[in-house]
Coordinates of C-alpha atoms and ligand atoms in Angstrom, one line a residue:
M1 CA -220.7 -131.3 29.7
R2 CA -219.3 -130.7 26.5
I3 CA -216.5 -128.4 26.1
L4 CA -215.9 -126.3 22.8
T5 CA -213.9 -123.3 21.8
G6 CA -213.0 -121.4 18.9
I7 CA -209.8 -119.1 18.2
Q8 CA -209.3 -117.0 14.8
P9 CA -205.9 -117.8 13.2
S10 CA -205.7 -114.0 12.2
G11 CA -202.0 -113.6 13.2
K12 CA -199.7 -115.1 17.1
L13 CA -201.2 -116.0 19.5
H14 CA -200.3 -113.5 22.5
W15 CA -200.6 -113.0 26.5
G16 CA -204.3 -112.4 26.4
N17 CA -205.6 -115.0 24.2
Y18 CA -203.6 -117.3 26.7
F19 CA -204.8 -116.5 29.6
G20 CA -207.5 -115.0 28.2
A21 CA -208.7 -118.3 26.0
M22 CA -207.2 -121.0 26.2
K23 CA -205.8 -121.6 29.6
S24 CA -209.4 -121.6 30.0
M25 CA -209.9 -124.8 27.4
F26 CA -206.9 -126.5 29.7
D27 CA -208.1 -126.3 32.6
L28 CA -211.2 -127.7 32.2
Q29 CA -209.7 -130.4 30.0
E30 CA -210.4 -133.3 32.1
K31 CA -214.0 -131.9 33.0
G32 CA -215.9 -132.9 30.0
E33 CA -216.4 -134.1 26.0
N34 CA -213.6 -131.2 24.9
F35 CA -213.9 -129.4 21.4
M36 CA -211.5 -126.7 20.5
F37 CA -211.3 -125.4 16.5
I38 CA -209.5 -123.0 14.4
A39 CA -212.4 -120.2 13.1
N40 CA -210.4 -119.6 9.5
Y41 CA -213.9 -119.0 8.3
H42 CA -214.2 -115.9 11.1
A43 CA -210.6 -115.4 10.1
M44 CA -211.7 -113.8 6.7
T45 CA -213.3 -111.1 7.9
T46 CA -209.8 -109.7 8.8
V47 CA -207.5 -112.0 6.4
R48 CA -207.1 -110.9 3.0
D49 CA -203.8 -113.4 2.0
G50 CA -204.6 -117.3 1.1
K51 CA -201.4 -118.2 1.9
A52 CA -200.7 -115.8 5.1
L53 CA -204.4 -118.2 6.8
R54 CA -203.1 -121.3 5.9
D55 CA -200.1 -120.6 7.6
A56 CA -201.5 -119.0 10.9
T57 CA -204.0 -122.2 10.7
K58 CA -201.5 -124.3 11.4
E59 CA -199.2 -122.2 14.0
V60 CA -202.7 -121.4 15.9
A61 CA -203.0 -126.1 16.2
L62 CA -199.2 -125.9 16.9
D63 CA -200.1 -123.5 19.9
Y64 CA -202.8 -125.3 21.2
L65 CA -200.5 -128.5 21.2
A66 CA -197.2 -126.7 22.4
C67 CA -198.6 -125.7 25.6
G68 CA -200.9 -128.0 26.2
L69 CA -204.0 -129.4 24.7
D70 CA -204.3 -133.0 24.4
P71 CA -205.8 -134.8 21.5
N72 CA -207.0 -137.6 23.2
K73 CA -209.2 -135.7 25.2
T74 CA -210.4 -132.4 23.0
I75 CA -211.2 -133.3 19.7
M76 CA -209.0 -130.4 17.7
Y77 CA -210.3 -129.3 14.3
R78 CA -210.3 -126.7 11.9
Q79 CA -213.7 -124.8 11.1
S80 CA -214.1 -125.2 6.6
D81 CA -213.3 -129.2 7.9
V82 CA -216.9 -129.2 9.3
P83 CA -218.7 -127.5 6.0
A84 CA -222.0 -127.7 7.9
V85 CA -221.1 -124.9 9.9
Q86 CA -222.1 -122.5 6.8
E87 CA -225.5 -123.9 5.7
L88 CA -226.4 -123.7 10.0
A89 CA -225.3 -120.5 9.9
W90 CA -227.6 -119.7 7.1
Y91 CA -230.5 -121.2 8.6
L92 CA -230.0 -119.5 11.6
S93 CA -229.5 -116.0 9.4
C94 CA -232.9 -116.6 8.6
L95 CA -234.1 -115.3 12.0
T96 CA -231.8 -113.2 13.1
P97 CA -233.5 -110.0 13.5
M98 CA -230.9 -107.5 12.3
G99 CA -230.7 -105.4 15.4
L100 CA -229.5 -108.1 17.1
L101 CA -226.6 -107.4 15.1
E102 CA -226.3 -104.2 14.9
R103 CA -225.9 -103.8 18.9
C104 CA -222.7 -106.0 18.9
H105 CA -219.8 -104.0 20.5
S106 CA -217.3 -105.7 17.8
Y107 CA -219.0 -104.9 14.9
K108 CA -218.9 -101.1 16.1
D109 CA -214.8 -101.6 17.4
K110 CA -213.7 -102.9 14.5
M111 CA -215.6 -99.9 11.8
A112 CA -213.9 -98.2 14.3
H113 CA -210.2 -99.4 14.0
G114 CA -211.4 -98.6 10.1
F115 CA -211.6 -102.3 8.9
D116 CA -214.3 -102.9 5.5
A117 CA -217.8 -103.0 6.9
T118 CA -218.2 -106.3 4.8
H119 CA -221.0 -108.9 5.3
G120 CA -219.4 -110.9 6.8
L121 CA -217.9 -109.0 9.3
F122 CA -221.5 -108.4 10.3
A123 CA -222.6 -111.6 10.2
Y124 CA -219.7 -113.0 12.5
P125 CA -221.8 -114.0 15.3
V126 CA -224.3 -116.1 13.2
L127 CA -221.4 -118.2 11.9
M128 CA -220.3 -118.1 15.9
A129 CA -224.0 -119.3 17.1
A130 CA -223.6 -122.1 14.1
D131 CA -220.2 -123.5 15.1
I132 CA -221.4 -123.8 18.9
L133 CA -224.5 -125.0 18.2
I134 CA -224.0 -127.3 15.5
M135 CA -221.7 -129.4 18.5
N136 CA -224.4 -128.7 21.1
A137 CA -222.1 -126.9 23.6
D138 CA -222.6 -127.1 27.3
L139 CA -220.2 -124.2 28.0
V140 CA -217.5 -122.7 26.3
P141 CA -214.7 -120.7 27.5
V142 CA -213.9 -117.5 25.8
G143 CA -212.2 -114.1 26.5
K144 CA -214.8 -111.0 28.3
D145 CA -215.3 -109.7 24.9
Q146 CA -216.9 -111.9 23.2
K147 CA -219.0 -112.1 25.8
Q148 CA -222.1 -110.9 24.0
H149 CA -221.7 -113.3 20.9
L150 CA -222.5 -115.7 23.5
E151 CA -225.8 -113.5 24.0
V152 CA -226.7 -113.4 20.5
T153 CA -225.8 -117.5 20.5
R154 CA -228.6 -118.2 23.2
D155 CA -231.0 -115.3 21.7
L156 CA -230.5 -117.1 18.4
A157 CA -231.1 -120.7 19.8
Q158 CA -234.2 -119.8 21.7
K159 CA -235.4 -118.5 18.4
F160 CA -235.1 -121.9 16.3
N161 CA -236.9 -123.4 19.2
N162 CA -239.9 -121.0 19.0
A163 CA -239.5 -121.1 15.5
Y164 CA -238.8 -124.5 15.0
G165 CA -239.2 -127.2 18.2
E166 CA -236.7 -127.7 20.5
V167 CA -233.0 -128.7 19.0
F168 CA -230.8 -126.5 20.5
K169 CA -229.8 -126.2 24.2
L170 CA -228.4 -122.7 25.6
P171 CA -225.1 -122.6 26.1
D172 CA -222.8 -120.4 28.9
A173 CA -220.3 -117.8 28.5
Y174 CA -217.0 -119.7 30.7
I175 CA -215.0 -116.8 31.2
P176 CA -213.3 -116.6 34.5
E177 CA -213.1 -113.2 36.3
T178 CA -210.3 -113.2 37.5
V179 CA -208.3 -113.2 34.1
A180 CA -210.9 -110.7 32.7
T181 CA -209.4 -108.2 30.7
I182 CA -205.0 -108.5 30.3
P183 CA -203.2 -105.8 29.2
G184 CA -200.9 -105.3 26.9
T185 CA -197.3 -103.2 26.7
D186 CA -199.1 -99.9 26.4
G187 CA -201.8 -100.6 29.7
Q188 CA -204.7 -100.7 27.5
K189 CA -206.3 -104.2 26.8
M190 CA -203.6 -106.8 24.7
S191 CA -204.6 -107.0 21.3
K192 CA -203.4 -107.7 18.2
S193 CA -205.6 -104.3 16.6
Y194 CA -203.5 -102.4 19.3
H195 CA -200.2 -103.9 18.8
N196 CA -199.3 -104.2 22.3
T197 CA -198.5 -107.6 22.2
I198 CA -196.6 -110.0 23.6
E199 CA -196.7 -113.3 21.6
L200 CA -196.9 -116.6 23.2
F201 CA -193.1 -117.8 21.7
D202 CA -192.1 -114.1 21.3
V203 CA -188.5 -113.6 20.2
S204 CA -188.4 -109.7 21.2
A205 CA -190.0 -110.8 24.7
K206 CA -187.6 -108.8 26.5
K207 CA -187.5 -105.9 24.9
K208 CA -191.8 -105.6 24.8
V209 CA -191.2 -106.7 28.4
M210 CA -188.9 -103.7 29.0
G211 CA -190.7 -101.5 27.4
I212 CA -194.0 -102.2 29.3
Q213 CA -195.3 -98.7 29.9
T214 CA -195.1 -97.6 33.4
D215 CA -196.0 -94.4 35.6
S216 CA -192.8 -92.0 36.2
T217 CA -193.0 -92.5 40.6
P218 CA -189.1 -92.6 41.4
M219 CA -187.4 -95.5 42.6
E220 CA -187.0 -94.9 46.0
E221 CA -190.7 -94.1 46.5
P222 CA -193.5 -96.5 47.2
K223 CA -195.8 -97.6 44.8
E224 CA -199.8 -99.2 44.5
P225 CA -199.4 -102.7 42.7
N226 CA -203.2 -102.8 41.5
G227 CA -203.7 -101.4 38.1
N228 CA -199.6 -101.9 36.6
S229 CA -199.6 -103.6 34.1
V230 CA -196.5 -105.1 34.7
Y231 CA -197.8 -106.1 38.7
E232 CA -201.3 -107.2 37.1
L233 CA -199.0 -109.7 33.7
Y234 CA -196.9 -111.1 37.0
K235 CA -199.7 -112.0 38.5
L236 CA -200.8 -114.7 35.8
F237 CA -197.6 -116.5 35.6
A238 CA -196.6 -116.5 39.1
T239 CA -197.5 -118.2 42.4
P240 CA -199.6 -116.4 45.0
E241 CA -196.0 -116.3 47.5
E242 CA -194.4 -114.4 44.5
V243 CA -197.0 -112.1 43.8
E244 CA -197.2 -111.2 47.6
T245 CA -193.5 -110.5 47.6
M246 CA -194.2 -108.5 44.7
A247 CA -196.4 -106.4 45.7
N248 CA -195.2 -105.8 49.2
N249 CA -191.5 -104.2 47.2
F250 CA -193.6 -102.0 45.8
R251 CA -195.6 -101.0 48.7
A252 CA -192.2 -100.9 50.7
G253 CA -190.5 -98.4 47.6
G254 CA -186.9 -98.6 46.5
Y255 CA -188.1 -101.2 44.4
G256 CA -187.7 -100.3 40.5
Y257 CA -190.2 -101.2 37.2
G258 CA -187.2 -102.5 36.2
S259 CA -186.8 -105.0 38.7
A260 CA -191.0 -106.8 38.2
K261 CA -189.8 -106.4 34.8
K262 CA -187.4 -108.8 35.2
E263 CA -189.1 -110.8 37.6
L264 CA -192.3 -110.9 35.2
L265 CA -189.6 -112.3 32.3
S266 CA -188.0 -114.9 34.0
A267 CA -191.7 -116.3 35.2
Y268 CA -192.9 -115.9 31.6
H269 CA -189.6 -118.3 30.5
R270 CA -190.3 -120.9 33.4
L271 CA -194.2 -121.3 31.8
F272 CA -193.2 -120.5 28.2
D273 CA -189.8 -122.5 27.9
P274 CA -191.0 -126.2 27.6
F275 CA -193.7 -125.4 25.5
K276 CA -191.6 -124.2 23.0
A277 CA -189.5 -126.9 23.7
K278 CA -192.4 -129.4 23.2
R279 CA -193.8 -126.9 19.8
D280 CA -190.2 -127.6 17.8
E281 CA -190.0 -131.3 18.1
L282 CA -194.4 -130.9 16.8
V283 CA -193.1 -128.6 13.7
K284 CA -190.0 -131.5 12.9
D285 CA -193.1 -133.0 12.3
P286 CA -196.0 -132.4 9.3
D287 CA -197.4 -135.2 9.3
T288 CA -198.1 -136.0 12.6
L289 CA -200.4 -132.4 12.7
E290 CA -201.9 -133.2 9.9
D291 CA -203.5 -136.1 10.6
I292 CA -204.4 -134.9 14.5
L293 CA -206.6 -132.0 12.5
R294 CA -207.7 -134.8 10.1
E295 CA -209.1 -137.0 12.8
G296 CA -210.4 -133.9 14.6
A297 CA -212.2 -132.8 12.2
K298 CA -214.1 -136.8 11.3
K299 CA -215.3 -136.5 14.7
A300 CA -216.7 -133.1 14.7
N301 CA -218.9 -134.4 11.6
A302 CA -219.9 -137.1 13.2
C303 CA -221.4 -135.1 15.6
A304 CA -222.3 -132.1 13.5
A305 CA -224.4 -134.4 11.8
V306 CA -226.3 -135.7 14.6
T307 CA -227.5 -132.1 15.1
M308 CA -227.5 -131.0 11.3
E309 CA -230.3 -134.0 11.0
K310 CA -232.1 -133.0 13.0
V311 CA -232.1 -129.0 11.8
R312 CA -233.3 -130.2 8.1
R313 CA -235.6 -132.2 9.0
K314 CA -237.4 -129.0 11.3
V315 CA -236.7 -126.5 8.6
G316 CA -237.7 -129.0 5.5
I317 CA -234.6 -129.1 4.0
Ligands
ADP1 P1 -207.5 -110.3 19.7 O1 -208.3 -108.9 20.3 O2 -206.1 -109.7 19.6 O3 -207.8 -110.0 17.7 P2 -209.0 -112.1 19.6 O4 -210.0 -111.6 19.5 O5 -208.8 -113.0 18.2 O6 -207.3 -111.3 20.3 O7 -209.0 -112.8 20.6 C1 -209.0 -114.4 20.7 C2 -209.3 -114.7 22.2 O8 -208.4 -114.4 23.2 C3 -211.2 -114.6 22.8 O9 -211.8 -115.1 23.7 C4 -210.6 -113.0 23.5 O10 -211.2 -113.0 24.4 C5 -209.8 -113.7 23.9 N1 -208.4 -112.0 24.5 C6 -207.7 -111.9 23.6 N2 -207.1 -111.1 24.4 C7 -207.9 -110.8 25.5 C8 -207.0 -110.0 26.6 N3 -206.1 -108.9 26.4 N4 -207.9 -110.0 27.8 C9 -208.3 -112.2 27.7 N5 -208.8 -112.3 26.7 C10 -208.3 -112.3 25.8
LIG2 N1 -215.1 -115.0 17.8 C1 -214.0 -115.9 18.7 C2 -212.7 -114.6 18.9 O1 -212.9 -113.6 18.4 C3 -213.7 -117.0 18.1 C4 -215.0 -118.0 17.8 C5 -215.5 -118.2 16.4 C6 -215.2 -118.6 18.7 N2 -216.5 -119.4 16.8 C7 -216.2 -119.6 18.3 C8 -215.4 -119.2 19.9 C9 -217.3 -120.3 18.7 C10 -215.9 -119.5 20.5 C11 -217.2 -120.3 20.1 O2 -212.4 -114.5 19.9

């Protein structure tokens, strides 16, 4: 089974990215042939600063390695190191109905958040389909918001197969329901665009956790934990027993949000402090990071070449 995922280097990674996307990838690392790429072409739809893009690309690679990506088990590469994805995106574009892209929520959402209506942003799902299909992936771990892009990918694979004969498998999204949407500090979906994130290695994690918005139920009153952001976030970090204890504390009354936030912060440190130590080591050795990415690109290009050879023959190029 081939498992592939990508992440945009469009800013610092946050808890939503970790539990919504990265962790599924690590959990699946033992289960198949794995690919993880840094979608720097995709990030160009919103990042307009070359240095920022180059730096963020490295930061994402470091974050993945620090948090558990094993380069012996997962091929990690920069999207731009596999230029054939652009070529495949064009072939797919020529089969993509405008209406299919017009229906995509993420495009409409970006418009609603004031991003420029560029062709790149509009055509984004076609490039994403190319990323996935070029590696012949079976399973694609992503967050819930990417589900529609996986449907577009399947649709385009089917259209290509119908037009030219069977080349592509239809990949499945892998979206663990338990972590469908991670809330941010204001209770809506955690996202860079909403400025409500807590980054993986956030120097102001304490301030942000203590600032998570809660209701104004007095400390002594019983509270319903479900739906409360502090409790929902704690569930991601804590053991089932710890989660049950917090739920009981909330329901019993006399337990305030301040105490819950402190427990959340310490559960975060328990998980992330060892990752931080690993990351600090990796930062000291930039050559190793570059070697890993170069090696990843070599393997990824070899896989892409197998697909592209078939594709070019079919399309007449
Ligand atoms: P952002 O919304 O901050 O821009 P991205 O869109 O770059 O994040 O998301 C990268 C990956 O992380 C995607 O697979 C996405 O579904 C996942 N992800 C991001 N935020 C969350 C969240 N709050 N809950 C669950 N998954 C998330
Ligand atoms: N669109 C994805 C996101 O914003 C990133 C991405 C690009 C991706 N290409 C992909 C994810 C291919 C999985 C597979 O999170």
